[in-house]
mmCIF file of C-alpha atoms and ligand atoms in Angstrom:
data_model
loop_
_atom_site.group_PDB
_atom_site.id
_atom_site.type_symbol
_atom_site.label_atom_id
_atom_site.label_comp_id
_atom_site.label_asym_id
_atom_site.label_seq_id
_atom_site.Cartn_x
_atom_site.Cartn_y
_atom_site.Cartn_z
ATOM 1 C CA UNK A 1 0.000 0.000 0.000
ATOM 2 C CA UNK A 2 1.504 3.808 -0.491
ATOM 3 C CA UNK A 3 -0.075 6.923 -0.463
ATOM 4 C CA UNK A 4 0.206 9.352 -3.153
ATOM 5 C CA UNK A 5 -0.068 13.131 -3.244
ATOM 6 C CA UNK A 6 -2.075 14.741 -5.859
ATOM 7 C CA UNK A 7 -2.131 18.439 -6.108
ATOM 8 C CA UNK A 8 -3.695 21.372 -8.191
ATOM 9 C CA UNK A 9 -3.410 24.994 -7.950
ATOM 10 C CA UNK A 10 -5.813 27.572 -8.425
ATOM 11 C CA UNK A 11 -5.474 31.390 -8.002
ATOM 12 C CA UNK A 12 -8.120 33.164 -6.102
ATOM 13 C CA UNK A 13 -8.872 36.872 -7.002
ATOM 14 C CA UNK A 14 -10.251 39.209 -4.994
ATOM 15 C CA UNK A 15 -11.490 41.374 -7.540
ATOM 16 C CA UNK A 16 -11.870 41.235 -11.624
ATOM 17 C CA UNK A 17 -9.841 44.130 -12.112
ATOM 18 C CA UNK A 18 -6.622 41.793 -10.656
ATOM 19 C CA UNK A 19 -6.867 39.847 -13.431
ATOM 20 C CA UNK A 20 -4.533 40.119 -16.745
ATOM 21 C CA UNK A 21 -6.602 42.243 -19.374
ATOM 22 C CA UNK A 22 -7.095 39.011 -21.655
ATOM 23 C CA UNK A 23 -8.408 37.405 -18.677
ATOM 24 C CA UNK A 24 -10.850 40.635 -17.726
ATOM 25 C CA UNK A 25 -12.192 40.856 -21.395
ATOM 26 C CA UNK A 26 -12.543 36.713 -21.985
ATOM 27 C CA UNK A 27 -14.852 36.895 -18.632
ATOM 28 C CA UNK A 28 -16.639 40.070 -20.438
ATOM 29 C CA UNK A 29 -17.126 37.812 -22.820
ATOM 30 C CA UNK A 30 -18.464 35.019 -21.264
ATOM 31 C CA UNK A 31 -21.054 37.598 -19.724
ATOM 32 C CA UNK A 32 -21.990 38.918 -22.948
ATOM 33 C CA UNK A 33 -22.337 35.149 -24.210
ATOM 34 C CA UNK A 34 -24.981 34.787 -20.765
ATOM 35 C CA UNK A 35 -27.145 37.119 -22.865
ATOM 36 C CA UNK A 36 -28.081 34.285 -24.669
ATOM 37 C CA UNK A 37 -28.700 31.776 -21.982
ATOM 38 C CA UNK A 38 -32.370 30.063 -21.949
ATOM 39 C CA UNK A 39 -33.343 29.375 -18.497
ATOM 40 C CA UNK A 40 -36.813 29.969 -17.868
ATOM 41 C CA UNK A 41 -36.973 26.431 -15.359
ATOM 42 C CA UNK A 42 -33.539 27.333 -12.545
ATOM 43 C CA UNK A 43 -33.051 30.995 -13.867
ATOM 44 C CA UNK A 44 -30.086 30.105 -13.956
ATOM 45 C CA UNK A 45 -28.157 31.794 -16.456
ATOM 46 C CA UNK A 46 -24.921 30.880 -17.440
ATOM 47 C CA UNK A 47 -22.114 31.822 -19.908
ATOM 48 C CA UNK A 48 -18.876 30.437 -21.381
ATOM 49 C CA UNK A 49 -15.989 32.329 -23.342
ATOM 50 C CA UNK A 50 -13.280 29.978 -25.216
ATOM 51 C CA UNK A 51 -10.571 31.644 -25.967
ATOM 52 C CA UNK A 52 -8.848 30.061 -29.379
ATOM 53 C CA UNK A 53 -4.720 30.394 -29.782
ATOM 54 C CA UNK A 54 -5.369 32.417 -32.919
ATOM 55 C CA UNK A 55 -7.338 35.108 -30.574
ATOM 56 C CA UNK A 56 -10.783 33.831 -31.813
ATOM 57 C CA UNK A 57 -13.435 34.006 -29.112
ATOM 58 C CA UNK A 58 -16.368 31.227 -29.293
ATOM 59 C CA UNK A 59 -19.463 31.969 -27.166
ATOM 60 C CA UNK A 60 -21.718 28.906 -25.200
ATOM 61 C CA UNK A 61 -24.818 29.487 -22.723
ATOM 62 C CA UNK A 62 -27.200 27.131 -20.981
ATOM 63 C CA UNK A 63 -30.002 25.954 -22.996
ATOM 64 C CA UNK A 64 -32.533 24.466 -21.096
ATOM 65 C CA UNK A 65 -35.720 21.937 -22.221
ATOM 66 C CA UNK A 66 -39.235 21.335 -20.887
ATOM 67 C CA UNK A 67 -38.292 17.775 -20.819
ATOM 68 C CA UNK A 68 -35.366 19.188 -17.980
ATOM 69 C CA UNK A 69 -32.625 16.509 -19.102
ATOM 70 C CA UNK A 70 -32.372 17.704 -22.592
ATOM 71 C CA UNK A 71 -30.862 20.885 -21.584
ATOM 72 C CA UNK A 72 -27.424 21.821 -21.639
ATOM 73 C CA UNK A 73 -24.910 23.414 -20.057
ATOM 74 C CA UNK A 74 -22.411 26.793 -21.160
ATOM 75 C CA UNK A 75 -19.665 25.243 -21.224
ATOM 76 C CA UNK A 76 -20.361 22.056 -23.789
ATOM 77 C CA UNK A 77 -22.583 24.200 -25.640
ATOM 78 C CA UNK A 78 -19.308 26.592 -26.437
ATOM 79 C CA UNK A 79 -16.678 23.775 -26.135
ATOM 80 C CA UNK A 80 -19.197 21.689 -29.443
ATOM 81 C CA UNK A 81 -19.156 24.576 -31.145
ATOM 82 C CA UNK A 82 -15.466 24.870 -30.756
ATOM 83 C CA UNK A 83 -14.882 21.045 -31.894
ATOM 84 C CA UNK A 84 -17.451 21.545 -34.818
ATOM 85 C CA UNK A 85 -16.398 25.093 -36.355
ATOM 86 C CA UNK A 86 -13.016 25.097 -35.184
ATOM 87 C CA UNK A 87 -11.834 21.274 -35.214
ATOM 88 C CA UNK A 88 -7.696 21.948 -35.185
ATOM 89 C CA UNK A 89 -8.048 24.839 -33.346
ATOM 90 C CA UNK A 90 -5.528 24.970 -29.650
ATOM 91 C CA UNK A 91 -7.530 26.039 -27.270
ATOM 92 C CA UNK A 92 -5.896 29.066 -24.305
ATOM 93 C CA UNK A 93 -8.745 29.143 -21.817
ATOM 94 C CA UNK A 94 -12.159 29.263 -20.853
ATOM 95 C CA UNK A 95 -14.215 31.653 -19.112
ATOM 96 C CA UNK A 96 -17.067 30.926 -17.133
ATOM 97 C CA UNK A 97 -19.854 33.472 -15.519
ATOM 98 C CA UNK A 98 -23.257 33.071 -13.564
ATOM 99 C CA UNK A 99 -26.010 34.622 -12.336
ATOM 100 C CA UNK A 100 -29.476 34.084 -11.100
ATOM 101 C CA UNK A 101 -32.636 35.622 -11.135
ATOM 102 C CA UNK A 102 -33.744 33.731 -7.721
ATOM 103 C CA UNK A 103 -30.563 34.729 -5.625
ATOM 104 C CA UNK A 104 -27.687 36.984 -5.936
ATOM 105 C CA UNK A 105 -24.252 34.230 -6.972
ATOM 106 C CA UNK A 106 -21.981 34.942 -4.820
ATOM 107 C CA UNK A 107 -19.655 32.418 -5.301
ATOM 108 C CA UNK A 108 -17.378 31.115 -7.650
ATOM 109 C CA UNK A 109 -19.445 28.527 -10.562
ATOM 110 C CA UNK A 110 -16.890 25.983 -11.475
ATOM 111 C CA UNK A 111 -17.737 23.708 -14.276
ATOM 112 C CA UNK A 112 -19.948 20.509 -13.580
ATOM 113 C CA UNK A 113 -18.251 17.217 -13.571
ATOM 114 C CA UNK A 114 -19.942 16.549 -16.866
ATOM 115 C CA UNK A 115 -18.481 19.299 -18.201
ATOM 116 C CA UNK A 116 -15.198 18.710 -16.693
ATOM 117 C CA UNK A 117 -15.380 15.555 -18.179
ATOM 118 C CA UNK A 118 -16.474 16.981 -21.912
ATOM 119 C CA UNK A 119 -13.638 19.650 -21.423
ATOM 120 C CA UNK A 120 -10.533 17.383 -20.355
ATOM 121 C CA UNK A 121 -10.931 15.618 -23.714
ATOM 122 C CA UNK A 122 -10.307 18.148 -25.746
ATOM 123 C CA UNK A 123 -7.692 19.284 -23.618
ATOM 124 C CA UNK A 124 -5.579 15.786 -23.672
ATOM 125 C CA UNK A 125 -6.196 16.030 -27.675
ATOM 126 C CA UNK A 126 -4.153 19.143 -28.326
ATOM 127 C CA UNK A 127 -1.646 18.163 -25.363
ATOM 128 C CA UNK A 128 -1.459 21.939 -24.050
ATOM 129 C CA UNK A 129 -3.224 22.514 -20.839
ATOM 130 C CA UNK A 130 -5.844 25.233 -20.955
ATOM 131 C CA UNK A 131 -6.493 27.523 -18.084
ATOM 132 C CA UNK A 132 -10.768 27.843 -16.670
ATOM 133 C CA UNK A 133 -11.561 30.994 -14.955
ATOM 134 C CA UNK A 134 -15.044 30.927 -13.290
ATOM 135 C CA UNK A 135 -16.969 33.158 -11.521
ATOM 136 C CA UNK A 136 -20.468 34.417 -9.841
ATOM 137 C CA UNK A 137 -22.291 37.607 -10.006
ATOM 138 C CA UNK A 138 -19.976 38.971 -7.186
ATOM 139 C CA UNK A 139 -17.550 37.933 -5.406
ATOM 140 C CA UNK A 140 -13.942 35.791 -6.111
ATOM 141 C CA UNK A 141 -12.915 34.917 -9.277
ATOM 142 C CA UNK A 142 -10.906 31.546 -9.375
ATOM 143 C CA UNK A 143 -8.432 30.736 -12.616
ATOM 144 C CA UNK A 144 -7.054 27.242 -12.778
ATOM 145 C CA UNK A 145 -4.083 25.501 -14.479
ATOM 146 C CA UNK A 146 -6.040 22.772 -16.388
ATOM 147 C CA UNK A 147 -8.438 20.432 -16.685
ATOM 148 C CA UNK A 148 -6.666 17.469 -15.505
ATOM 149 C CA UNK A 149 -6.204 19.619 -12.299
ATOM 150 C CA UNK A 150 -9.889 19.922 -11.935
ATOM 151 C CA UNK A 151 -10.532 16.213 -12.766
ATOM 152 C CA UNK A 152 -8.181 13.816 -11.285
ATOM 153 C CA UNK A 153 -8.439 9.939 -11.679
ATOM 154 C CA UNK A 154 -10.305 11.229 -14.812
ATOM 155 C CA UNK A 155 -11.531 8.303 -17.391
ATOM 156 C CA UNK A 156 -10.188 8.666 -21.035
ATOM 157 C CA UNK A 157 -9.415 7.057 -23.887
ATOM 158 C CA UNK A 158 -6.796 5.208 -22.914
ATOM 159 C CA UNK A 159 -8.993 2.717 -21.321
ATOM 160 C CA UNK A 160 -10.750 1.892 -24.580
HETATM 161 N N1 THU B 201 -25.174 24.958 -15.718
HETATM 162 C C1 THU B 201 -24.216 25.311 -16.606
HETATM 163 O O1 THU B 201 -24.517 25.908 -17.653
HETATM 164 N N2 THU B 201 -22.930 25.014 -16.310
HETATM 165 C C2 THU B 201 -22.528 24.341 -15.199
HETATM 166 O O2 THU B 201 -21.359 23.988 -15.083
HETATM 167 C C3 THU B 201 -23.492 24.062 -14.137
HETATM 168 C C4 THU B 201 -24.905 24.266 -14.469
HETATM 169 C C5 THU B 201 -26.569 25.249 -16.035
HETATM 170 C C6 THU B 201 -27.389 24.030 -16.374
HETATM 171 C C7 THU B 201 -28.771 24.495 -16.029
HETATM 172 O O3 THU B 201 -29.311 25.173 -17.155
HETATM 173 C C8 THU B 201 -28.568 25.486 -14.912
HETATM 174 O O4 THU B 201 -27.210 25.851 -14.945
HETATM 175 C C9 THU B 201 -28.912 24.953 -13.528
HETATM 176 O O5 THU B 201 -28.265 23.762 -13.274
#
């Protein structure tokens, strides 16, 4: 038996104007993408900003469904549209935003596991790590390294 470490690191900011201007205008982004989101069942309204390597910006937001499971999420809406209009593109980051109409977000909205999962596979394709800043209305905004980070013990296609 032997225990292992595992570690991740994530920066925590206080306040969106401490973050690098590419990182303050991808998250303006991702709130201009929320403009879009469809959320009449959680008002919850949520939007994604993919930043490409050749500066191209790609927009996602939650698109919800009567029949509830059918929805989706931001961040695979905007990651699809990445691997369908932009198959060889390298991917820099991803910026995440939400708010609700029920309750004022005050903290952080990191990607769901499902969408961790969705995201780390394009990440291991390209073999560069991309960064995934998230936020609420208010409050911290918290940038990590990668997707692996945020998924460890993660199931890929190595197992096939
Ligand atoms: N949602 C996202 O868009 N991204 C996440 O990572 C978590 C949840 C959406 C799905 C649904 O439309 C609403 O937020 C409430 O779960």
């Amino acid at each position: 038996m032997k225990k292992i470490n595992f570690s991740s690191q994530a920066i925590i900011y206080d306040d969106i104007s401490e973050l690098s201007i590419e990182d303050q205008n991808l998250m303006e982004e991702a709130n201009v993408a929320k403009n879009s989101s469809y959320a009449p069942y959680s008002k919850f309204n949520v939007g994604a900003a993919i930043l490409l390597e050749d500066g191209t910006i790609v927009h996602g937001s939650n698109q919800e469904n009567a029949a509830y499971p059918s929805g989706m999420c931001a961040e695979r809406v905007a990651i699809w549209k990445v691997g369908s209009e932009y198959p060889n593109a390298i991917i820099k980051k991803i910026a995440i935003i939400a708010t609700s109409s029920l309750k004022t977000v005050d903290k952080p909205v990191g990607p769901c596991g499902a969408c961790r999962q969705t995201l780390l596979e394009y990440e291991l394709n390209q073999k560069t790590p991309f960064e995934v800043l998230f936020m609420g209305e208010v409050g911290k905004i918290v940038k990590t390294t990668s997707l692996v980070s945020l998924l460890p013990f993660s199931f890929d296609s190595s197992y096939l």
